[in-house]
């Protein structure tokens, strides 16, 4: 029995290694143009990103900071419950059921940019409303995590 198993393993390894040693024509076709013309390096010294965000003075900055904090907490708790724990799904209809961290960050950024374009950060009552909605979302995530033993 052991001899048969040994022969089977050896023959299986020879088949696998024979497949790995074959010439990969697809690799040669796709890599061929790049051998002749190397790509230019990206010069990060010439990149400039404008960050001229001006917020009205009558809205206390703590509300803007709180907006960022609950968004970060929402991304973290959503990722923990969905992708790490695997026991939850996204309830927000603007997101897929199981979004990746990249999807969460990108869509949160786009939604925040939309809020900024609509002057949400200049209206204290509206900003407080969205902070309340976001806080409820984070608390819901923490509650779901607590039910499954991930939080407290």
CSV table of N, CA and C in Angstrom, one decimal:
chain,number,residue,atom,x,y,z
A,1,UNK,N,0.8,-1.2,0.0
A,1,UNK,CA,0.0,0.0,0.0
A,1,UNK,C,0.9,1.3,0.0
A,2,UNK,N,1.9,1.2,0.9
A,2,UNK,CA,2.8,2.4,0.9
A,2,UNK,C,3.6,2.6,-0.4
A,3,UNK,N,4.0,1.4,-1.0
A,3,UNK,CA,4.7,1.5,-2.2
A,3,UNK,C,3.8,2.1,-3.3
A,4,UNK,N,2.6,1.7,-3.4
A,4,UNK,CA,1.7,2.2,-4.4
A,4,UNK,C,1.5,3.7,-4.2
A,5,UNK,N,1.3,4.1,-3.0
A,5,UNK,CA,1.2,5.6,-2.7
A,5,UNK,C,2.4,6.3,-3.1
A,6,UNK,N,3.6,5.8,-2.8
A,6,UNK,CA,4.8,6.4,-3.2
A,6,UNK,C,5.0,6.5,-4.7
A,7,UNK,N,4.6,5.5,-5.4
A,7,UNK,CA,4.7,5.5,-6.9
A,7,UNK,C,3.7,6.5,-7.5
A,8,UNK,N,2.5,6.6,-6.9
A,8,UNK,CA,1.5,7.6,-7.3
A,8,UNK,C,2.0,9.0,-7.1
A,9,UNK,N,2.6,9.3,-5.9
A,9,UNK,CA,3.1,10.6,-5.6
A,9,UNK,C,4.2,11.0,-6.6
A,10,UNK,N,5.1,10.1,-6.8
A,10,UNK,CA,6.2,10.4,-7.7
A,10,UNK,C,5.7,10.6,-9.1
A,11,UNK,N,4.8,9.8,-9.6
A,11,UNK,CA,4.3,10.0,-11.0
A,11,UNK,C,3.5,11.3,-11.1
A,12,UNK,N,2.8,11.6,-10.0
A,12,UNK,CA,2.0,12.9,-10.0
A,12,UNK,C,2.9,14.1,-10.1
A,13,UNK,N,4.0,14.0,-9.3
A,13,UNK,CA,5.0,15.1,-9.3
A,13,UNK,C,5.7,15.3,-10.7
A,14,UNK,N,5.9,14.1,-11.4
A,14,UNK,CA,6.6,14.2,-12.7
A,14,UNK,C,5.6,14.9,-13.7
A,15,UNK,N,4.3,14.6,-13.6
A,15,UNK,CA,3.4,15.2,-14.5
A,15,UNK,C,3.3,16.7,-14.2
A,16,UNK,N,3.2,17.0,-13.0
A,16,UNK,CA,3.1,18.5,-12.6
A,16,UNK,C,4.3,19.2,-13.1
A,17,UNK,N,5.5,18.7,-12.8
A,17,UNK,CA,6.8,19.4,-13.2
A,17,UNK,C,6.9,19.4,-14.7
A,18,UNK,N,6.4,18.4,-15.4
A,18,UNK,CA,6.5,18.4,-16.9
A,18,UNK,C,5.6,19.5,-17.4
A,19,UNK,N,4.5,19.8,-16.8
A,19,UNK,CA,3.6,20.8,-17.3
A,19,UNK,C,4.3,22.2,-17.0
A,20,UNK,N,4.9,22.3,-15.9
A,20,UNK,CA,5.6,23.6,-15.5
A,20,UNK,C,6.7,23.9,-16.4
A,21,UNK,N,7.4,22.9,-16.9
A,21,UNK,CA,8.6,23.1,-17.8
A,21,UNK,C,8.2,23.4,-19.2
A,22,UNK,N,7.0,23.3,-19.6
A,22,UNK,CA,6.6,23.6,-21.0
A,22,UNK,C,6.8,25.1,-21.3
A,23,UNK,N,7.1,25.4,-22.6
A,23,UNK,CA,7.2,26.7,-23.0
A,23,UNK,C,5.9,27.4,-23.1
A,24,UNK,N,5.8,28.6,-22.4
A,24,UNK,CA,4.5,29.3,-22.4
A,24,UNK,C,4.5,30.4,-23.5
A,25,UNK,N,3.8,30.0,-24.6
A,25,UNK,CA,3.8,30.9,-25.7
A,25,UNK,C,3.0,32.2,-25.4
A,26,UNK,N,1.9,32.1,-24.6
A,26,UNK,CA,1.2,33.3,-24.3
A,26,UNK,C,2.1,34.3,-23.6
A,27,UNK,N,2.9,33.8,-22.7
A,27,UNK,CA,3.8,34.8,-22.0
A,27,UNK,C,4.8,35.4,-23.0
A,28,UNK,N,5.3,34.7,-23.9
A,28,UNK,CA,6.2,35.3,-24.9
A,28,UNK,C,5.5,36.3,-25.8
A,29,UNK,N,4.2,36.0,-26.1
A,29,UNK,CA,3.5,37.0,-27.0
A,29,UNK,C,3.2,38.3,-26.2
A,30,UNK,N,2.7,38.1,-25.0
A,30,UNK,CA,2.3,39.3,-24.3
A,30,UNK,C,3.5,40.1,-23.8
A,31,UNK,N,4.6,39.5,-23.5
A,31,UNK,CA,5.8,40.2,-23.0
A,31,UNK,C,6.7,40.8,-24.1
A,32,UNK,N,6.5,40.3,-25.3
A,32,UNK,CA,7.4,40.7,-26.4
A,32,UNK,C,7.5,42.2,-26.7
A,33,UNK,N,6.4,42.9,-26.7
A,33,UNK,CA,6.5,44.3,-27.0
A,33,UNK,C,7.2,45.1,-25.9
A,34,UNK,N,7.1,44.7,-24.7
A,34,UNK,CA,7.7,45.4,-23.6
A,34,UNK,C,9.2,45.2,-23.5
A,35,UNK,N,9.7,44.2,-24.1
A,35,UNK,CA,11.2,44.0,-24.1
A,35,UNK,C,11.9,45.1,-24.9
A,36,UNK,N,11.3,45.5,-26.0
A,36,UNK,CA,11.9,46.5,-26.9
A,36,UNK,C,11.7,47.9,-26.4
A,37,UNK,N,10.6,48.3,-25.8
A,37,UNK,CA,10.3,49.6,-25.3
A,37,UNK,C,10.1,49.7,-23.8
A,38,UNK,N,11.1,50.0,-23.0
A,38,UNK,CA,10.8,50.1,-21.6
A,38,UNK,C,9.9,51.2,-21.3
A,39,UNK,N,9.0,51.1,-20.3
A,39,UNK,CA,8.1,52.1,-19.9
A,39,UNK,C,8.9,53.2,-19.1
A,40,UNK,N,8.4,54.4,-19.2
A,40,UNK,CA,9.0,55.5,-18.5
A,40,UNK,C,8.6,55.4,-17.0
A,41,UNK,N,9.5,55.8,-16.2
A,41,UNK,CA,9.2,55.8,-14.8
A,41,UNK,C,8.3,57.0,-14.5
A,42,UNK,N,7.4,56.8,-13.5
A,42,UNK,CA,6.5,57.8,-13.1
A,42,UNK,C,7.3,58.8,-12.2
A,43,UNK,N,7.2,60.1,-12.6
A,43,UNK,CA,7.9,61.1,-11.9
A,43,UNK,C,6.9,61.7,-10.9
A,44,UNK,N,7.1,61.4,-9.6
A,44,UNK,CA,6.1,61.8,-8.6
A,44,UNK,C,6.4,63.2,-8.2
A,45,UNK,N,7.5,63.8,-8.6
A,45,UNK,CA,7.9,65.2,-8.2
A,45,UNK,C,7.0,66.2,-8.9
A,46,UNK,N,6.5,65.8,-10.1
A,46,UNK,CA,5.7,66.8,-10.8
A,46,UNK,C,4.2,66.7,-10.6
A,47,UNK,N,3.8,65.8,-9.7
A,47,UNK,CA,2.4,65.6,-9.4
A,47,UNK,C,1.9,66.6,-8.3
A,48,UNK,N,0.8,67.3,-8.6
A,48,UNK,CA,0.3,68.3,-7.7
A,48,UNK,C,-1.2,68.1,-7.5
A,49,UNK,N,-1.6,67.9,-6.3
A,49,UNK,CA,-3.0,67.7,-6.0
A,49,UNK,C,-3.5,68.9,-5.2
A,50,UNK,N,-4.5,69.6,-5.7
A,50,UNK,CA,-5.0,70.8,-5.0
A,50,UNK,C,-5.9,70.3,-3.8
A,51,UNK,N,-5.7,71.0,-2.7
A,51,UNK,CA,-6.4,70.7,-1.5
A,51,UNK,C,-6.9,72.0,-0.9
A,52,UNK,N,-7.6,72.8,-1.7
A,52,UNK,CA,-8.1,74.1,-1.2
A,52,UNK,C,-9.6,73.9,-0.7
A,53,UNK,N,-9.8,73.2,0.4
A,53,UNK,CA,-11.1,73.1,0.9
A,53,UNK,C,-11.3,74.2,1.9
A,54,UNK,N,-12.4,75.0,1.7
A,54,UNK,CA,-12.7,76.1,2.6
A,54,UNK,C,-14.0,75.8,3.2
A,55,UNK,N,-14.1,75.8,4.5
A,55,UNK,CA,-15.3,75.5,5.2
A,55,UNK,C,-15.7,76.8,5.9
A,56,UNK,N,-17.1,77.0,6.0
A,56,UNK,CA,-17.6,78.2,6.6
A,56,UNK,C,-17.2,78.2,8.1
A,57,UNK,N,-17.0,79.4,8.6
A,57,UNK,CA,-16.6,79.6,10.0
A,57,UNK,C,-17.7,79.4,11.0
A,58,UNK,N,-19.0,79.4,10.6
A,58,UNK,CA,-20.0,79.3,11.6
A,58,UNK,C,-20.3,77.9,12.0
A,59,UNK,N,-19.8,76.9,11.3
A,59,UNK,CA,-19.9,75.5,11.6
A,59,UNK,C,-18.7,75.1,12.4
A,60,UNK,N,-18.9,74.7,13.7
A,60,UNK,CA,-17.7,74.3,14.5
A,60,UNK,C,-16.9,73.2,13.9
A,61,UNK,N,-15.6,73.2,13.9
A,61,UNK,CA,-14.8,72.2,13.2
A,61,UNK,C,-15.0,70.8,13.8
A,62,UNK,N,-15.5,70.7,15.0
A,62,UNK,CA,-15.7,69.4,15.6
A,62,UNK,C,-16.7,68.6,14.9
A,63,UNK,N,-17.7,69.2,14.3
A,63,UNK,CA,-18.7,68.5,13.5
A,63,UNK,C,-18.1,67.9,12.2
A,64,UNK,N,-17.2,68.6,11.6
A,64,UNK,CA,-16.5,68.1,10.4
A,64,UNK,C,-15.5,67.0,10.8
A,65,UNK,N,-14.9,67.1,11.9
A,65,UNK,CA,-14.0,66.1,12.4
A,65,UNK,C,-14.8,64.8,12.8
A,66,UNK,N,-15.9,65.0,13.4
A,66,UNK,CA,-16.8,63.9,13.8
A,66,UNK,C,-17.3,63.2,12.5
A,67,UNK,N,-17.6,63.9,11.5
A,67,UNK,CA,-18.0,63.3,10.2
A,67,UNK,C,-16.9,62.4,9.7
A,68,UNK,N,-15.7,62.8,9.7
A,68,UNK,CA,-14.6,61.9,9.2
A,68,UNK,C,-14.4,60.7,10.2
A,69,UNK,N,-14.5,60.9,11.5
A,69,UNK,CA,-14.3,59.9,12.4
A,69,UNK,C,-15.4,58.8,12.3
A,70,UNK,N,-16.6,59.2,12.2
A,70,UNK,CA,-17.7,58.1,12.0
A,70,UNK,C,-17.6,57.4,10.7
A,71,UNK,N,-17.1,58.1,9.7
A,71,UNK,CA,-16.9,57.4,8.4
A,71,UNK,C,-15.8,56.4,8.4
A,72,UNK,N,-14.7,56.7,9.1
A,72,UNK,CA,-13.6,55.8,9.3
A,72,UNK,C,-14.1,54.6,10.1
A,73,UNK,N,-14.8,54.9,11.2
A,73,UNK,CA,-15.3,53.8,12.1
A,73,UNK,C,-16.3,52.9,11.3
A,74,UNK,N,-17.1,53.5,10.4
A,74,UNK,CA,-18.1,52.7,9.7
A,74,UNK,C,-17.4,51.8,8.7
A,75,UNK,N,-16.3,52.3,8.0
A,75,UNK,CA,-15.5,51.5,7.1
A,75,UNK,C,-14.9,50.3,7.9
A,76,UNK,N,-14.3,50.6,9.0
A,76,UNK,CA,-13.7,49.6,9.8
A,76,UNK,C,-14.7,48.5,10.3
A,77,UNK,N,-15.8,48.9,10.9
A,77,UNK,CA,-16.7,48.0,11.5
A,77,UNK,C,-17.4,47.2,10.4
A,78,UNK,N,-17.7,47.8,9.3
A,78,UNK,CA,-18.3,47.1,8.1
A,78,UNK,C,-17.4,46.1,7.6
A,79,UNK,N,-16.1,46.4,7.4
A,79,UNK,CA,-15.1,45.4,7.0
A,79,UNK,C,-15.0,44.3,7.9
A,80,UNK,N,-14.9,44.6,9.2
A,80,UNK,CA,-14.8,43.5,10.2
A,80,UNK,C,-15.9,42.6,10.2
A,81,UNK,N,-17.2,43.1,10.1
A,81,UNK,CA,-18.3,42.2,10.1
A,81,UNK,C,-18.5,41.5,8.9
A,82,UNK,N,-18.2,42.1,7.7
A,82,UNK,CA,-18.5,41.4,6.4
A,82,UNK,C,-17.4,40.6,6.0
A,83,UNK,N,-16.2,41.2,5.8
A,83,UNK,CA,-15.1,40.5,5.2
A,83,UNK,C,-14.2,39.6,6.1
A,84,UNK,N,-14.1,40.1,7.4
A,84,UNK,CA,-13.3,39.3,8.3
A,84,UNK,C,-14.1,38.2,9.0
A,85,UNK,N,-15.3,38.7,9.6
A,85,UNK,CA,-16.1,37.7,10.3
A,85,UNK,C,-17.0,36.9,9.4
A,86,UNK,N,-17.5,37.5,8.3
A,86,UNK,CA,-18.3,36.8,7.3
A,86,UNK,C,-19.7,36.5,7.7
A,87,UNK,N,-20.2,37.2,8.8
A,87,UNK,CA,-21.5,36.9,9.3
A,87,UNK,C,-22.5,38.0,9.0
A,88,UNK,N,-22.1,39.0,8.2
A,88,UNK,CA,-23.0,40.2,8.0
A,88,UNK,C,-23.0,40.5,6.5
A,89,UNK,N,-23.9,41.4,6.1
A,89,UNK,CA,-23.9,41.9,4.8
A,89,UNK,C,-24.2,43.4,4.8
A,90,UNK,N,-23.8,44.2,3.8
A,90,UNK,CA,-24.0,45.6,3.8
A,90,UNK,C,-25.5,45.9,3.6
A,91,UNK,N,-26.0,46.8,4.5
A,91,UNK,CA,-27.4,47.2,4.4
A,91,UNK,C,-27.7,48.5,3.5
A,92,UNK,N,-26.6,49.2,3.3
A,92,UNK,CA,-26.7,50.4,2.5
A,92,UNK,C,-27.0,50.0,1.0
A,93,UNK,N,-28.0,50.5,0.4
A,93,UNK,CA,-28.4,50.1,-1.0
A,93,UNK,C,-27.4,50.7,-2.0
A,94,UNK,N,-26.5,51.7,-1.6
A,94,UNK,CA,-25.5,52.2,-2.5
A,94,UNK,C,-24.3,51.3,-2.6
A,95,UNK,N,-24.2,50.3,-1.8
A,95,UNK,CA,-23.0,49.4,-1.8
A,95,UNK,C,-23.4,48.0,-2.1
A,96,UNK,N,-22.5,47.2,-2.6
A,96,UNK,CA,-22.8,45.8,-2.8
A,96,UNK,C,-23.0,45.0,-1.5
A,97,UNK,N,-23.5,43.8,-1.5
A,97,UNK,CA,-23.7,43.1,-0.3
A,97,UNK,C,-22.4,42.8,0.5
A,98,UNK,N,-21.3,42.5,-0.2
A,98,UNK,CA,-20.1,42.2,0.4
A,98,UNK,C,-19.0,43.1,-0.2
A,99,UNK,N,-18.9,44.3,0.1
A,99,UNK,CA,-17.9,45.2,-0.5
A,99,UNK,C,-16.5,45.0,0.1
A,100,UNK,N,-15.5,45.2,-0.8
A,100,UNK,CA,-14.2,45.1,-0.3
A,100,UNK,C,-13.8,46.5,0.4
A,101,UNK,N,-12.7,46.5,1.0
A,101,UNK,CA,-12.2,47.7,1.7
A,101,UNK,C,-12.1,48.8,0.7
A,102,UNK,N,-11.5,48.5,-0.5
A,102,UNK,CA,-11.3,49.5,-1.5
A,102,UNK,C,-12.7,50.1,-2.0
A,103,UNK,N,-13.7,49.2,-2.1
A,103,UNK,CA,-15.0,49.7,-2.5
A,103,UNK,C,-15.6,50.6,-1.5
A,104,UNK,N,-15.4,50.2,-0.2
A,104,UNK,CA,-15.9,51.0,0.9
A,104,UNK,C,-15.3,52.4,0.9
A,105,UNK,N,-14.0,52.4,0.8
A,105,UNK,CA,-13.3,53.7,0.9
A,105,UNK,C,-13.6,54.6,-0.3
A,106,UNK,N,-13.6,54.0,-1.5
A,106,UNK,CA,-13.9,54.8,-2.7
A,106,UNK,C,-15.3,55.4,-2.6
A,107,UNK,N,-16.3,54.6,-2.3
A,107,UNK,CA,-17.7,55.1,-2.3
A,107,UNK,C,-17.9,56.1,-1.2
A,108,UNK,N,-17.3,55.8,0.0
A,108,UNK,CA,-17.4,56.8,1.1
A,108,UNK,C,-16.8,58.2,0.6
A,109,UNK,N,-15.7,58.1,-0.1
A,109,UNK,CA,-15.0,59.3,-0.6
A,109,UNK,C,-15.9,60.0,-1.6
A,110,UNK,N,-16.5,59.2,-2.5
A,110,UNK,CA,-17.4,59.8,-3.5
A,110,UNK,C,-18.7,60.5,-2.8
A,111,UNK,N,-19.2,59.8,-1.9
A,111,UNK,CA,-20.4,60.3,-1.2
A,111,UNK,C,-20.0,61.6,-0.4
A,112,UNK,N,-18.9,61.6,0.3
A,112,UNK,CA,-18.4,62.8,1.0
A,112,UNK,C,-18.2,63.9,0.0
A,113,UNK,N,-17.6,63.6,-1.1
A,113,UNK,CA,-17.4,64.7,-2.2
A,113,UNK,C,-18.7,65.2,-2.6
A,114,UNK,N,-19.7,64.4,-2.8
A,114,UNK,CA,-21.0,64.9,-3.2
A,114,UNK,C,-21.6,65.8,-2.1
A,115,UNK,N,-21.5,65.4,-0.8
A,115,UNK,CA,-21.9,66.2,0.3
A,115,UNK,C,-21.2,67.6,0.3
A,116,UNK,N,-19.9,67.5,0.0
A,116,UNK,CA,-19.2,68.8,-0.1
A,116,UNK,C,-19.7,69.7,-1.2
A,117,UNK,N,-20.0,69.1,-2.3
A,117,UNK,CA,-20.5,69.9,-3.5
A,117,UNK,C,-21.8,70.4,-3.2
A,118,UNK,N,-22.6,69.8,-2.4
A,118,UNK,CA,-23.9,70.3,-2.0
A,118,UNK,C,-23.9,71.2,-0.8
A,119,UNK,N,-22.7,71.6,-0.4
A,119,UNK,CA,-22.5,72.5,0.8
A,119,UNK,C,-23.1,72.0,2.1
A,120,UNK,N,-23.1,70.7,2.2
A,120,UNK,CA,-23.6,70.0,3.5
A,120,UNK,C,-22.7,70.5,4.7
A,121,UNK,N,-21.4,70.6,4.4
A,121,UNK,CA,-20.5,71.0,5.5
A,121,UNK,C,-20.7,72.4,6.0
A,122,UNK,N,-21.4,73.2,5.2
A,122,UNK,CA,-21.6,74.6,5.6
A,122,UNK,C,-22.9,74.8,6.4
A,123,UNK,N,-23.8,73.8,6.4
A,123,UNK,CA,-25.1,73.9,7.1
A,123,UNK,C,-25.0,73.0,8.4
A,124,UNK,N,-24.9,73.7,9.5
A,124,UNK,CA,-24.7,73.0,10.8
A,124,UNK,C,-25.8,72.0,11.1
A,125,UNK,N,-27.1,72.3,10.8
A,125,UNK,CA,-28.2,71.4,11.1
A,125,UNK,C,-28.1,70.1,10.2
A,126,UNK,N,-27.8,70.4,8.9
A,126,UNK,CA,-27.7,69.2,8.0
A,126,UNK,C,-26.5,68.3,8.3
A,127,UNK,N,-25.4,69.0,8.7
A,127,UNK,CA,-24.2,68.2,9.1
A,127,UNK,C,-24.5,67.4,10.4
A,128,UNK,N,-25.1,68.0,11.3
A,128,UNK,CA,-25.5,67.3,12.5
A,128,UNK,C,-26.4,66.1,12.2
A,129,UNK,N,-27.4,66.3,11.3
A,129,UNK,CA,-28.3,65.2,10.9
A,129,UNK,C,-27.5,64.0,10.3
A,130,UNK,N,-26.5,64.3,9.4
A,130,UNK,CA,-25.8,63.2,8.8
A,130,UNK,C,-24.8,62.6,9.8
A,131,UNK,N,-24.3,63.3,10.7
A,131,UNK,CA,-23.5,62.8,11.8
A,131,UNK,C,-24.3,61.8,12.6
A,132,UNK,N,-25.6,62.2,12.9
A,132,UNK,CA,-26.5,61.3,13.6
A,132,UNK,C,-26.8,60.0,12.9
A,133,UNK,N,-27.0,60.1,11.6
A,133,UNK,CA,-27.3,58.9,10.7
A,133,UNK,C,-26.0,58.0,10.7
A,134,UNK,N,-24.9,58.6,10.6
A,134,UNK,CA,-23.6,57.8,10.5
A,134,UNK,C,-23.3,57.2,11.9
A,135,UNK,N,-23.6,57.9,13.0
A,135,UNK,CA,-23.4,57.3,14.3
A,135,UNK,C,-24.3,56.1,14.5
A,136,UNK,N,-25.6,56.2,14.0
A,136,UNK,CA,-26.5,55.1,14.1
A,136,UNK,C,-26.0,53.9,13.3
A,137,UNK,N,-25.4,54.1,12.1
A,137,UNK,CA,-24.9,53.0,11.3
A,137,UNK,C,-23.7,52.4,12.0
A,138,UNK,N,-22.8,53.1,12.6
A,138,UNK,CA,-21.7,52.6,13.4
A,138,UNK,C,-22.2,51.8,14.6
A,139,UNK,N,-23.2,52.3,15.3
A,139,UNK,CA,-23.7,51.6,16.4
A,139,UNK,C,-24.4,50.3,16.0
A,140,UNK,N,-25.1,50.3,14.9
A,140,UNK,CA,-25.7,49.1,14.4
A,140,UNK,C,-24.6,48.0,14.0
A,141,UNK,N,-23.5,48.5,13.4
A,141,UNK,CA,-22.4,47.6,13.1
A,141,UNK,C,-21.8,47.0,14.3
A,142,UNK,N,-21.6,47.8,15.4
A,142,UNK,CA,-21.0,47.3,16.6
A,142,UNK,C,-22.0,46.3,17.3
A,143,UNK,N,-23.3,46.6,17.2
A,143,UNK,CA,-24.3,45.7,17.8
A,143,UNK,C,-24.2,44.3,17.1
A,144,UNK,N,-24.1,44.3,15.7
A,144,UNK,CA,-24.0,43.1,15.0
A,144,UNK,C,-22.7,42.3,15.4
A,145,UNK,N,-21.7,43.1,15.5
A,145,UNK,CA,-20.4,42.5,15.9
A,145,UNK,C,-20.5,41.9,17.3
A,146,UNK,N,-21.2,42.6,18.2
A,146,UNK,CA,-21.3,42.1,19.6
A,146,UNK,C,-22.2,40.8,19.6
A,147,UNK,N,-23.2,40.7,18.8
A,147,UNK,CA,-24.0,39.5,18.7
A,147,UNK,C,-23.2,38.3,18.3
A,148,UNK,N,-22.2,38.5,17.5
A,148,UNK,CA,-21.3,37.4,17.0
A,148,UNK,C,-20.0,37.3,17.7
A,149,UNK,N,-19.9,38.0,18.9
A,149,UNK,CA,-18.7,37.9,19.7
A,149,UNK,C,-17.5,38.6,19.3
A,150,UNK,N,-17.6,39.5,18.3
A,150,UNK,CA,-16.4,40.2,17.8
A,150,UNK,C,-16.2,41.5,18.6
A,151,UNK,N,-17.1,42.0,19.3
A,151,UNK,CA,-17.0,43.3,20.0
A,151,UNK,C,-17.5,43.1,21.4
A,152,UNK,N,-16.7,43.3,22.4
A,152,UNK,CA,-17.0,43.2,23.8
A,152,UNK,C,-17.6,41.9,24.1
